[in-house]
mmCIF file of C-alpha atoms in Angstrom:
data_model
loop_
_atom_site.group_PDB
_atom_site.id
_atom_site.type_symbol
_atom_site.label_atom_id
_atom_site.label_comp_id
_atom_site.label_asym_id
_atom_site.label_seq_id
_atom_site.Cartn_x
_atom_site.Cartn_y
_atom_site.Cartn_z
ATOM 1 C CA MET A 364 11.823 -1.449 25.450
ATOM 2 C CA SER A 365 11.483 -4.205 22.910
ATOM 3 C CA GLY A 366 11.529 -3.501 19.217
ATOM 4 C CA PRO A 367 12.187 -4.832 15.776
ATOM 5 C CA ALA A 368 15.894 -4.130 15.569
ATOM 6 C CA ARG A 369 17.839 -5.131 18.634
ATOM 7 C CA THR A 370 21.237 -4.472 17.148
ATOM 8 C CA ALA A 371 22.526 -2.276 14.373
ATOM 9 C CA GLY A 372 22.339 -3.968 11.030
ATOM 10 C CA SER A 373 19.344 -6.223 11.710
ATOM 11 C CA ARG A 374 16.042 -6.144 9.887
ATOM 12 C CA SER A 375 13.155 -4.149 11.291
ATOM 13 C CA TRP A 376 10.286 -6.602 11.571
ATOM 14 C CA LEU A 377 8.075 -3.932 13.057
ATOM 15 C CA GLY A 378 8.828 -1.766 10.044
ATOM 16 C CA ILE A 379 7.962 -4.638 7.711
ATOM 17 C CA ALA A 380 4.660 -5.169 9.527
ATOM 18 C CA GLY A 381 3.774 -1.472 9.419
ATOM 19 C CA ALA A 382 4.664 -1.113 5.745
ATOM 20 C CA ALA A 383 2.728 -4.245 4.781
ATOM 21 C CA LEU A 384 -0.306 -3.072 6.750
ATOM 22 C CA ALA A 385 -0.258 0.316 5.038
ATOM 23 C CA LEU A 386 0.138 -1.234 1.584
ATOM 24 C CA VAL A 387 -2.789 -3.601 2.106
ATOM 25 C CA ALA A 388 -4.955 -0.789 3.476
ATOM 26 C CA VAL A 389 -4.196 1.571 0.606
ATOM 27 C CA GLY A 390 -4.331 -1.114 -2.046
ATOM 28 C CA GLY A 391 -7.667 -2.767 -1.469
ATOM 29 C CA LEU A 392 -9.510 -1.971 1.744
ATOM 30 C CA PRO A 393 -12.541 0.359 1.793
ATOM 31 C CA TRP A 394 -11.357 3.937 2.124
ATOM 32 C CA ILE A 395 -14.736 5.620 2.484
ATOM 33 C CA GLN A 396 -18.097 4.288 3.646
ATOM 34 C CA SER A 397 -21.112 6.394 2.763
ATOM 35 C CA ALA A 398 -24.884 6.216 3.013
ATOM 36 C CA PRO A 399 -27.866 8.447 2.175
ATOM 37 C CA ASN A 400 -28.488 9.247 5.862
ATOM 38 C CA PRO A 401 -27.046 8.370 9.292
ATOM 39 C CA LEU A 402 -29.600 5.619 9.941
ATOM 40 C CA ALA A 403 -28.688 3.880 6.695
ATOM 41 C CA LEU A 404 -25.128 3.356 7.950
ATOM 42 C CA GLY A 405 -26.415 0.376 9.899
ATOM 43 C CA SER A 406 -27.626 -1.412 6.764
ATOM 44 C CA LYS A 407 -25.084 -3.244 4.649
ATOM 45 C CA PHE A 408 -27.384 -2.937 1.642
ATOM 46 C CA LEU A 409 -27.426 0.879 1.706
ATOM 47 C CA VAL A 410 -23.766 1.534 2.502
ATOM 48 C CA ARG A 411 -21.404 2.289 -0.357
ATOM 49 C CA THR A 412 -17.717 1.492 -0.064
ATOM 50 C CA SER A 413 -15.048 3.219 -2.121
ATOM 51 C CA THR A 414 -11.340 2.511 -2.426
ATOM 52 C CA VAL A 415 -8.555 5.000 -3.008
ATOM 53 C CA SER A 416 -8.221 4.073 -6.674
ATOM 54 C CA SER A 417 -11.948 4.536 -7.290
ATOM 55 C CA LEU A 418 -11.946 7.976 -5.662
ATOM 56 C CA GLY A 419 -8.707 9.532 -6.824
ATOM 57 C CA GLY A 420 -7.433 7.097 -9.411
ATOM 58 C CA TRP A 421 -4.162 5.222 -9.403
ATOM 59 C CA PRO A 422 -2.063 8.396 -8.929
ATOM 60 C CA ALA A 423 -3.649 8.929 -5.509
ATOM 61 C CA ALA A 424 -3.169 5.273 -4.586
ATOM 62 C CA CYS A 425 0.479 5.367 -5.652
ATOM 63 C CA LEU A 426 1.038 8.594 -3.718
ATOM 64 C CA LEU A 427 -0.337 7.090 -0.510
ATOM 65 C CA ALA A 428 1.433 3.753 -0.983
ATOM 66 C CA ALA A 429 4.851 5.116 -1.990
ATOM 67 C CA PRO A 430 6.107 5.779 1.581
ATOM 68 C CA ALA A 431 5.079 2.264 2.622
ATOM 69 C CA ALA A 432 6.860 0.746 -0.375
ATOM 70 C CA VAL A 433 10.052 2.646 0.470
ATOM 71 C CA ALA A 434 9.805 1.602 4.113
ATOM 72 C CA LEU A 435 9.274 -2.025 3.112
ATOM 73 C CA LEU A 436 12.447 -2.003 1.014
ATOM 74 C CA VAL A 437 14.400 -0.378 3.839
ATOM 75 C CA SER A 438 13.042 -2.716 6.516
ATOM 76 C CA ALA A 439 13.604 -5.901 4.512
ATOM 77 C CA ARG A 440 17.352 -5.246 4.364
ATOM 78 C CA PRO A 441 19.754 -4.932 7.286
ATOM 79 C CA LEU A 442 19.403 -1.415 8.595
ATOM 80 C CA GLY A 443 22.392 0.826 8.254
ATOM 81 C CA PRO A 444 23.250 3.806 10.447
ATOM 82 C CA ARG A 445 20.533 5.882 8.781
ATOM 83 C CA GLY A 446 17.913 3.143 8.523
ATOM 84 C CA GLY A 447 15.919 4.469 11.457
ATOM 85 C CA TRP A 448 15.742 7.892 9.887
ATOM 86 C CA TRP A 449 14.452 6.384 6.634
ATOM 87 C CA LEU A 450 11.701 4.539 8.496
ATOM 88 C CA TRP A 451 10.753 7.633 10.455
ATOM 89 C CA ALA A 452 10.664 9.794 7.326
ATOM 90 C CA ALA A 453 8.571 7.251 5.403
ATOM 91 C CA GLY A 454 6.141 6.824 8.284
ATOM 92 C CA SER A 455 5.786 10.571 8.797
ATOM 93 C CA ALA A 456 5.265 11.237 5.088
ATOM 94 C CA GLY A 457 2.683 8.471 4.797
ATOM 95 C CA LEU A 458 0.840 9.519 7.946
ATOM 96 C CA LEU A 459 0.560 13.132 6.839
ATOM 97 C CA ALA A 460 -0.372 12.100 3.285
ATOM 98 C CA VAL A 461 -3.220 9.859 4.436
ATOM 99 C CA TRP A 462 -4.498 12.439 6.881
ATOM 100 C CA SER A 463 -4.376 15.363 4.456
ATOM 101 C CA THR A 464 -5.899 13.586 1.442
ATOM 102 C CA SER A 465 -8.798 11.691 3.018
ATOM 103 C CA GLU A 466 -11.228 14.615 3.123
ATOM 104 C CA PRO A 467 -10.336 15.803 -0.418
ATOM 105 C CA LEU A 468 -10.966 12.257 -1.627
ATOM 106 C CA ILE A 469 -14.429 12.376 -0.049
ATOM 107 C CA ALA A 470 -15.113 15.662 -1.843
ATOM 108 C CA ALA A 471 -13.903 14.181 -5.126
ATOM 109 C CA GLY A 472 -16.108 11.137 -4.627
ATOM 110 C CA ARG A 473 -19.156 13.306 -4.002
ATOM 111 C CA ALA A 474 -18.434 15.273 -7.150
ATOM 112 C CA GLN A 475 -18.324 11.985 -9.074
ATOM 113 C CA GLY A 476 -21.493 10.693 -7.409
ATOM 114 C CA ALA A 477 -19.633 7.777 -5.817
ATOM 115 C CA VAL A 478 -20.010 9.032 -2.240
ATOM 116 C CA ALA A 479 -23.408 9.644 -0.635
ATOM 117 C CA ASN A 480 -24.424 12.385 1.793
ATOM 118 C CA VAL A 481 -23.074 10.845 5.004
ATOM 119 C CA ALA A 482 -19.480 9.678 4.619
ATOM 120 C CA LEU A 483 -17.191 8.061 7.171
ATOM 121 C CA TRP A 484 -13.617 6.887 6.947
ATOM 122 C CA GLY A 485 -13.387 3.197 6.198
ATOM 123 C CA SER A 486 -11.035 0.561 7.520
ATOM 124 C CA GLY A 487 -8.442 1.473 4.903
ATOM 125 C CA VAL A 488 -7.880 4.928 6.386
ATOM 126 C CA TRP A 489 -7.577 3.722 9.954
ATOM 127 C CA LEU A 490 -5.342 0.759 9.160
ATOM 128 C CA SER A 491 -3.082 2.855 6.955
ATOM 129 C CA LEU A 492 -2.730 5.382 9.775
ATOM 130 C CA ALA A 493 -1.896 2.512 12.119
ATOM 131 C CA GLY A 494 0.654 1.114 9.666
ATOM 132 C CA TYR A 495 2.430 4.426 9.219
ATOM 133 C CA GLY A 496 2.311 4.942 12.971
ATOM 134 C CA LEU A 497 4.142 1.628 13.379
ATOM 135 C CA LEU A 498 6.760 2.835 10.913
ATOM 136 C CA ILE A 499 7.305 5.985 12.960
ATOM 137 C CA TYR A 500 7.637 3.878 16.092
ATOM 138 C CA ALA A 501 10.123 1.549 14.397
ATOM 139 C CA GLY A 502 12.134 4.541 13.204
ATOM 140 C CA VAL A 503 12.214 6.109 16.665
ATOM 141 C CA LEU A 504 13.418 2.830 18.188
ATOM 142 C CA ASN A 505 16.239 2.447 15.691
ATOM 143 C CA VAL A 506 17.319 6.084 15.967
ATOM 144 C CA ARG A 507 17.335 5.754 19.732
ATOM 145 C CA ARG A 508 19.430 2.581 19.641
ATOM 146 C CA ALA A 509 21.871 4.113 17.212
ATOM 147 C CA GLY A 510 22.515 6.881 19.736
ATOM 148 C CA ARG A 511 22.893 9.521 17.039
ATOM 149 C CA MET A 512 20.476 11.959 18.621
ATOM 150 C CA PRO A 513 20.416 13.559 22.090
ATOM 151 C CA SER A 514 17.863 11.942 24.360
ATOM 152 C CA ALA A 515 16.233 15.314 25.011
ATOM 153 C CA LEU A 516 15.210 15.521 21.339
ATOM 154 C CA TRP A 517 13.668 12.046 20.997
ATOM 155 C CA SER A 518 10.214 13.409 21.745
ATOM 156 C CA VAL A 519 10.508 15.670 18.687
ATOM 157 C CA LEU A 520 10.292 12.582 16.473
ATOM 158 C CA TRP A 521 6.696 12.094 17.599
ATOM 159 C CA LEU A 522 5.736 15.515 16.264
ATOM 160 C CA PRO A 523 3.909 14.162 13.144
ATOM 161 C CA VAL A 524 1.685 11.970 15.299
ATOM 162 C CA LEU A 525 0.955 14.845 17.673
ATOM 163 C CA LEU A 526 0.117 17.127 14.757
ATOM 164 C CA VAL A 527 -2.394 14.619 13.381
ATOM 165 C CA ILE A 528 -4.032 14.173 16.795
ATOM 166 C CA ALA A 529 -4.189 17.927 17.414
ATOM 167 C CA HIS A 530 -5.624 18.612 13.972
ATOM 168 C CA GLY A 531 -8.224 15.877 14.419
ATOM 169 C CA ALA A 532 -9.326 17.349 17.750
ATOM 170 C CA TRP A 533 -9.519 20.799 16.186
ATOM 171 C CA LEU A 534 -11.691 19.513 13.343
ATOM 172 C CA VAL A 535 -14.086 17.860 15.780
ATOM 173 C CA PHE A 536 -14.544 20.927 17.958
ATOM 174 C CA ARG A 537 -14.803 23.434 15.122
ATOM 175 C CA ALA A 538 -17.379 21.455 13.149
ATOM 176 C CA GLU A 539 -20.794 23.030 12.987
ATOM 177 C CA PRO A 540 -23.663 20.864 14.261
ATOM 178 C CA ALA A 541 -25.379 21.081 10.893
ATOM 179 C CA GLU A 542 -22.296 19.658 9.167
ATOM 180 C CA ASN A 543 -21.429 16.959 11.690
ATOM 181 C CA TRP A 544 -24.360 14.731 12.594
ATOM 182 C CA LEU A 545 -22.409 12.910 15.312
ATOM 183 C CA TRP A 546 -21.577 16.192 16.991
ATOM 184 C CA ARG A 547 -25.194 17.316 16.566
ATOM 185 C CA VAL A 548 -26.502 14.199 18.306
ATOM 186 C CA PHE A 549 -23.986 14.694 21.113
ATOM 187 C CA GLN A 550 -25.034 18.318 21.614
ATOM 188 C CA GLU A 551 -28.732 17.452 21.607
ATOM 189 C CA GLU A 552 -28.195 14.709 24.174
ATOM 190 C CA ALA A 553 -26.077 17.003 26.343
ATOM 191 C CA GLN A 554 -28.631 19.825 26.275
ATOM 192 C CA SER A 555 -31.545 17.531 27.111
ATOM 193 C CA GLY A 556 -29.703 15.746 29.909
ATOM 194 C CA GLY A 557 -29.603 12.521 27.930
ATOM 195 C CA ILE A 558 -25.917 11.859 28.584
ATOM 196 C CA GLN A 559 -26.360 12.001 32.349
ATOM 197 C CA ARG A 560 -29.454 9.817 32.133
ATOM 198 C CA ARG A 561 -27.717 7.234 29.947
ATOM 199 C CA LEU A 562 -24.733 7.246 32.296
ATOM 200 C CA ARG A 563 -26.947 6.554 35.303
ATOM 201 C CA GLU A 564 -28.725 3.768 33.413
ATOM 202 C CA HIS A 565 -25.415 2.244 32.397
ATOM 203 C CA LEU A 566 -24.015 2.328 35.925
ATOM 204 C CA TRP A 567 -27.239 0.872 37.331
ATOM 205 C CA LEU A 568 -27.342 -1.979 34.809
ATOM 206 C CA ALA A 569 -23.647 -2.736 35.280
ATOM 207 C CA GLY A 570 -23.840 -2.587 39.075
ATOM 208 C CA VAL A 571 -26.932 -4.772 39.438
ATOM 209 C CA SER A 572 -25.721 -7.362 36.932
ATOM 210 C CA ALA A 573 -22.248 -7.467 38.502
ATOM 211 C CA GLY A 574 -23.789 -7.916 41.945
ATOM 212 C CA LEU A 575 -25.941 -10.793 40.730
ATOM 213 C CA SER A 576 -22.945 -12.406 39.043
ATOM 214 C CA ILE A 577 -20.922 -12.200 42.248
ATOM 215 C CA VAL A 578 -23.661 -13.560 44.504
ATOM 216 C CA ILE A 579 -24.631 -16.419 42.189
ATOM 217 C CA GLY A 580 -21.072 -17.180 41.081
ATOM 218 C CA VAL A 581 -19.608 -17.284 44.596
ATOM 219 C CA THR A 582 -22.468 -19.499 45.771
ATOM 220 C CA ILE A 583 -21.955 -21.942 42.907
ATOM 221 C CA GLY A 584 -18.184 -21.825 43.402
ATOM 222 C CA ILE A 585 -18.486 -22.747 47.078
ATOM 223 C CA TRP A 586 -20.964 -25.500 46.236
ATOM 224 C CA GLY A 587 -18.616 -26.800 43.578
ATOM 225 C CA TYR A 588 -15.813 -26.860 46.131
ATOM 226 C CA TYR A 589 -17.585 -29.770 47.801
ATOM 227 C CA ARG A 590 -19.187 -31.220 44.654
ATOM 228 C CA GLU A 591 -16.689 -31.417 41.824
ATOM 229 C CA ARG A 592 -19.361 -32.481 39.339
ATOM 230 C CA VAL A 593 -21.316 -29.336 40.138
ATOM 231 C CA ALA A 594 -18.215 -27.222 39.551
ATOM 232 C CA GLN A 595 -17.435 -28.855 36.222
ATOM 233 C CA ALA A 596 -21.041 -28.551 35.035
ATOM 234 C CA ALA A 597 -21.232 -24.899 36.109
ATOM 235 C CA LEU A 598 -17.947 -24.048 34.404
ATOM 236 C CA TYR A 599 -19.059 -25.799 31.231
ATOM 237 C CA VAL A 600 -22.468 -24.107 31.099
ATOM 238 C CA SER A 601 -21.096 -20.648 31.927
ATOM 239 C CA GLY A 602 -18.385 -21.129 29.303
ATOM 240 C CA VAL A 603 -20.981 -21.996 26.680
ATOM 241 C CA ILE A 604 -23.002 -18.911 27.633
ATOM 242 C CA LEU A 605 -19.936 -16.731 27.226
ATOM 243 C CA THR A 606 -19.487 -17.938 23.645
ATOM 244 C CA LEU A 607 -22.966 -16.762 22.632
ATOM 245 C CA PRO A 608 -23.083 -13.404 20.829
ATOM 246 C CA SER A 609 -24.630 -10.701 22.974
ATOM 247 C CA LEU A 610 -27.436 -9.903 20.535
ATOM 248 C CA ALA A 611 -28.323 -13.585 20.239
ATOM 249 C CA LEU A 612 -28.421 -14.023 24.008
ATOM 250 C CA PHE A 613 -30.594 -10.946 24.514
ATOM 251 C CA ALA A 614 -32.934 -12.112 21.746
ATOM 252 C CA MET A 615 -33.226 -15.504 23.444
ATOM 253 C CA LEU A 616 -34.101 -13.829 26.746
ATOM 254 C CA MET A 617 -36.727 -11.491 25.314
ATOM 255 C CA GLU A 618 -39.324 -14.176 24.602
ATOM 256 C CA PRO A 619 -39.336 -15.809 28.083
ATOM 257 C CA PHE A 620 -39.584 -12.446 29.821
ATOM 258 C CA ALA A 621 -42.340 -11.325 27.441
ATOM 259 C CA ALA A 622 -44.307 -14.525 28.112
ATOM 260 C CA LEU A 623 -43.804 -14.091 31.852
ATOM 261 C CA ALA A 624 -45.043 -10.499 31.720
ATOM 262 C CA ASN A 625 -48.081 -11.534 29.666
ATOM 263 C CA ALA A 626 -48.935 -14.286 32.137
ATOM 264 C CA TYR A 627 -48.490 -12.000 35.149
ATOM 265 C CA PRO A 628 -49.202 -8.388 34.093
ATOM 266 C CA VAL A 629 -48.312 -7.099 37.545
ATOM 267 C CA LEU A 630 -44.660 -7.751 36.702
ATOM 268 C CA ARG A 631 -44.731 -4.972 34.106
ATOM 269 C CA SER A 632 -44.996 -2.419 36.885
ATOM 270 C CA TYR A 633 -41.605 -3.664 38.126
ATOM 271 C CA GLY A 634 -39.977 -3.265 34.708
ATOM 272 C CA ILE A 635 -40.076 -6.947 33.787
ATOM 273 C CA GLY A 636 -40.933 -7.561 30.152
ATOM 274 C CA GLY A 637 -39.568 -8.602 26.808
ATOM 275 C CA LEU A 638 -37.829 -5.244 26.432
ATOM 276 C CA GLY A 639 -36.127 -3.225 29.106
ATOM 277 C CA ALA A 640 -33.837 -3.830 32.027
ATOM 278 C CA ALA A 641 -34.831 -7.411 32.855
ATOM 279 C CA PRO A 642 -33.293 -9.181 29.829
ATOM 280 C CA ALA A 643 -30.318 -6.804 29.853
ATOM 281 C CA ILE A 644 -29.487 -7.459 33.510
ATOM 282 C CA THR A 645 -30.027 -11.197 33.100
ATOM 283 C CA GLY A 646 -27.781 -11.375 30.055
ATOM 284 C CA LEU A 647 -25.008 -9.338 31.677
ATOM 285 C CA ALA A 648 -25.237 -11.412 34.852
ATOM 286 C CA LEU A 649 -24.926 -14.625 32.841
ATOM 287 C CA TYR A 650 -21.885 -13.249 31.026
ATOM 288 C CA GLY A 651 -20.195 -12.502 34.353
ATOM 289 C CA LEU A 652 -20.673 -15.939 35.901
ATOM 290 C CA LEU A 653 -17.692 -17.738 34.373
ATOM 291 C CA PRO A 654 -14.852 -15.644 35.876
ATOM 292 C CA VAL A 655 -16.545 -15.530 39.292
ATOM 293 C CA ILE A 656 -17.196 -19.280 39.441
ATOM 294 C CA ARG A 657 -13.740 -20.145 38.122
ATOM 295 C CA ASN A 658 -11.888 -17.817 40.489
ATOM 296 C CA THR A 659 -13.947 -18.903 43.499
ATOM 297 C CA HIS A 660 -13.405 -22.561 42.695
ATOM 298 C CA ALA A 661 -9.680 -22.079 42.076
ATOM 299 C CA GLY A 662 -9.234 -19.930 45.173
ATOM 300 C CA LEU A 663 -10.835 -22.472 47.482
ATOM 301 C CA HIS A 664 -8.793 -25.308 46.008
ATOM 302 C CA SER A 665 -5.588 -23.307 46.435
ATOM 303 C CA VAL A 666 -5.829 -23.721 50.212
ATOM 304 C CA SER A 667 -3.480 -26.438 51.375
ATOM 305 C CA ALA A 668 -4.980 -29.685 52.604
ATOM 306 C CA ALA A 669 -2.967 -29.408 55.817
ATOM 307 C CA GLN A 670 -4.778 -26.224 56.818
ATOM 308 C CA VAL A 671 -8.169 -27.766 56.099
ATOM 309 C CA ASP A 672 -7.284 -30.904 58.079
ATOM 310 C CA ALA A 673 -6.058 -28.777 60.972
ATOM 311 C CA ALA A 674 -9.334 -26.845 61.028
ATOM 312 C CA ARG A 675 -11.359 -30.038 60.986
ATOM 313 C CA GLY A 676 -9.148 -31.473 63.698
ATOM 314 C CA MET A 677 -10.068 -28.481 65.851
ATOM 315 C CA GLY A 678 -13.712 -29.460 65.517
ATOM 316 C CA LEU A 679 -14.862 -27.077 62.787
ATOM 317 C CA THR A 680 -17.618 -28.319 60.523
ATOM 318 C CA SER A 681 -17.813 -27.737 56.776
ATOM 319 C CA ARG A 682 -19.401 -24.275 56.935
ATOM 320 C CA PRO A 683 -16.975 -22.712 59.466
ATOM 321 C CA THR A 684 -14.076 -24.360 57.676
ATOM 322 C CA THR A 685 -15.099 -22.812 54.354
ATOM 323 C CA SER A 686 -15.731 -19.358 55.826
ATOM 324 C CA THR A 687 -12.563 -19.114 57.928
ATOM 325 C CA VAL A 688 -9.711 -21.244 56.615
ATOM 326 C CA PRO A 689 -9.749 -20.319 52.880
ATOM 327 C CA VAL A 690 -10.395 -16.673 53.647
#
């Protein structure tokens, strides 16, 4: 297992990274994102962002950043025999502090009018949890290398992380639907059979698009095996397609399919139109072309020339040679 401190007395670079991440998250990143209603969360103009200092003042920010500051000082110097314990203690204290104060900060923000009805944890909360989790990991590694604790008790050091996960799961399952709009949507979808329907739609879209990608990609890859210009052009075009954002690609496909459906209305009965499965399957199939073409082209070229020459010497033409020798 690799880690930040390979020998006793070295600096803990993983501890430095975790402490720096937690300090940045607590110091300036959005702690809470709120909006008047769930739909408004998708609009950047209606979402409010609040930092720790704006919700609880500088005392709250200092409280949440203090463990990271201590861990940064410990990690920046050569770790002594108890350095791992210091990192573990700082990470555990910071993790529990962030987890236990986030909801009270939301309540305080609502009392001040700074937080709207629907509030979600911002990037600051999640990154600070990740930073303190890294500190716990760095501490466990150093304690383990120091050999000052029986191996049977190493798992106990992960108790703070397990407590946070267990408490989070308990909060999710105990929340009333009226108080948790995400849970309410999930329950409504489950009761109406929406989850099963969406799952079937997802599997159908993924399966059809993957099948098209394989058929088209393998065909182009075999063609490019004999025509290098075709292979290079196909790899270039499929690479360019893969760089397009998904929403942009789907928007580009909507207009041609809509025009096609307007010109031939009978196609609408088969689900072909500007909206629906046709642009989704086409876009997903285009995204899957590059790996199929590249792997087919590389696999065929990996066959040694001696084997191909031997097959041709036996009288095989191009098609039998391609279908038997490389396979």
